[in-house]
Short mmCIF file of C-alpha atoms in Angstrom, two decimals:
data_model
loop_
_atom_site.label_atom_id
_atom_site.label_comp_id
_atom_site.label_asym_id
_atom_site.label_seq_id
_atom_site.Cartn_x
_atom_site.Cartn_y
_atom_site.Cartn_z
CA MET L 1 271.06 145.77 -12.05
CA TYR L 2 274.71 145.57 -11.63
CA VAL L 3 276.84 148.06 -13.01
CA ILE L 4 280.77 146.80 -13.16
CA ARG L 5 283.20 149.84 -13.49
CA LEU L 6 286.45 149.54 -15.03
CA VAL L 7 289.36 151.08 -13.19
CA LYS L 8 292.30 152.09 -14.68
CA ILE L 9 295.31 151.95 -12.03
CA ILE L 10 298.19 153.88 -12.78
CA ARG L 11 301.60 153.39 -11.02
CA PRO L 12 303.39 156.61 -11.18
CA SER L 13 307.82 155.47 -11.15
CA ALA L 14 310.76 158.46 -11.11
CA GLY L 15 313.91 157.80 -12.14
CA ILE L 16 317.62 159.00 -11.94
CA SER L 17 320.16 159.80 -14.46
CA VAL L 18 323.63 160.11 -13.98
CA GLU L 19 325.19 162.42 -16.44
CA PRO L 20 328.49 163.74 -17.54
CA LEU L 21 327.73 167.72 -16.28
CA VAL L 22 329.01 168.83 -19.62
CA GLU L 23 326.18 166.68 -21.48
CA LEU L 24 324.07 168.51 -18.46
CA ALA L 25 325.05 171.70 -19.19
CA GLN L 26 323.87 171.18 -22.62
CA GLN L 27 320.16 170.57 -21.85
CA VAL L 28 319.65 173.35 -19.37
CA PRO L 29 321.10 176.45 -21.74
CA ALA L 30 321.97 179.12 -18.89
CA THR L 31 320.49 182.21 -20.19
CA GLN L 32 320.28 185.74 -18.75
CA ASN L 33 316.35 185.32 -18.73
CA ASN L 34 316.55 183.28 -15.73
CA ALA L 35 314.42 184.01 -12.46
CA LEU L 36 317.45 183.54 -10.56
CA SER L 37 319.33 185.52 -13.18
CA ASN L 38 317.90 188.54 -11.18
CA PRO L 39 319.99 189.30 -8.00
CA THR L 40 316.90 190.85 -6.56
CA ASN L 41 315.37 187.67 -7.39
CA LEU L 42 318.03 185.96 -5.97
CA VAL L 43 318.15 187.30 -2.99
CA THR L 44 314.97 186.82 -1.95
CA PHE L 45 314.95 182.98 -3.10
CA THR L 46 317.69 182.30 -0.54
CA GLU L 47 316.16 184.39 2.30
CA LYS L 48 313.01 182.30 2.06
CA ILE L 49 315.69 179.40 2.30
CA LEU L 50 317.44 180.46 5.13
CA THR L 51 314.23 181.07 7.09
CA SER L 52 312.84 177.91 5.76
CA PHE L 53 315.81 175.97 7.34
CA MET L 54 315.97 178.33 10.73
CA ASN L 55 312.08 177.28 11.25
CA TYR L 56 312.89 173.77 10.75
CA ALA L 57 315.64 173.67 13.19
CA MET L 58 313.84 176.06 15.78
CA SER L 59 311.33 172.93 15.79
CA PHE L 60 313.79 170.81 17.40
CA THR L 61 314.63 172.77 20.40
CA CYS L 62 314.50 170.92 23.42
CA THR L 63 315.78 171.73 26.97
CA GLN L 64 318.87 171.40 29.04
CA GLN L 65 316.91 168.41 30.32
CA GLN L 66 315.48 166.69 27.54
CA MET L 67 319.47 166.76 25.98
CA ALA L 68 320.23 165.21 29.07
CA GLN L 69 318.17 162.05 28.23
CA ARG L 70 319.96 161.70 25.15
CA PRO L 71 323.57 161.10 26.04
CA ASN L 72 324.29 159.78 22.56
CA GLU L 73 323.43 162.90 20.51
CA MET L 74 325.08 166.05 19.79
CA PHE L 75 323.42 169.12 20.06
CA ILE L 76 324.16 172.90 18.65
CA PRO L 77 322.96 176.01 20.23
CA LEU L 78 320.29 177.80 18.61
CA SER L 79 321.95 181.12 19.36
CA VAL L 80 324.93 179.93 16.51
CA VAL L 81 322.51 178.97 14.29
CA GLN L 82 321.00 182.63 14.45
CA GLN L 83 324.13 184.27 14.11
CA TRP L 84 324.81 181.98 11.08
CA PHE L 85 321.68 183.07 9.36
CA ASP L 86 322.11 186.74 10.42
CA LYS L 87 325.81 186.54 8.89
CA PHE L 88 324.42 184.76 6.00
CA LYS L 89 321.86 187.46 5.24
CA SER L 90 324.21 190.55 5.69
CA LYS L 91 326.67 188.96 3.18
CA LEU L 92 323.43 188.22 0.99
CA ASN L 93 322.45 191.88 1.27
CA ALA L 94 325.37 193.88 0.54
CA ASN L 95 326.54 191.20 -2.66
CA PRO L 96 324.41 188.60 -3.92
CA ASN L 97 327.21 187.16 -5.52
CA PHE L 98 329.35 186.28 -2.76
CA TRP L 99 328.02 182.84 -2.46
CA LYS L 100 330.19 181.76 -5.57
CA ASP L 101 333.20 182.33 -3.83
CA LEU L 102 332.42 179.88 -1.34
#
């Protein structure tokens, strides 16, 4: 006895739409109930993004000897990224909306 199974193949697709900012603003109404409108949530969200970036950047650390093997690449000292990270967090804790003036 043979069993025949029919399998439906679904091919997902994604699209990108370019819309004027005015039209986009109408599609996504700004409300005070937005989770990121709460300063505490915004600070937490931003700190998590910063931490994620720091972890990502630190995953590319290498020694000076390894850098010498790649003379065509530019390197940024991790201490510079760490200083930026600390400064950004300090500003964010002092004023959760400081980024609006950047």
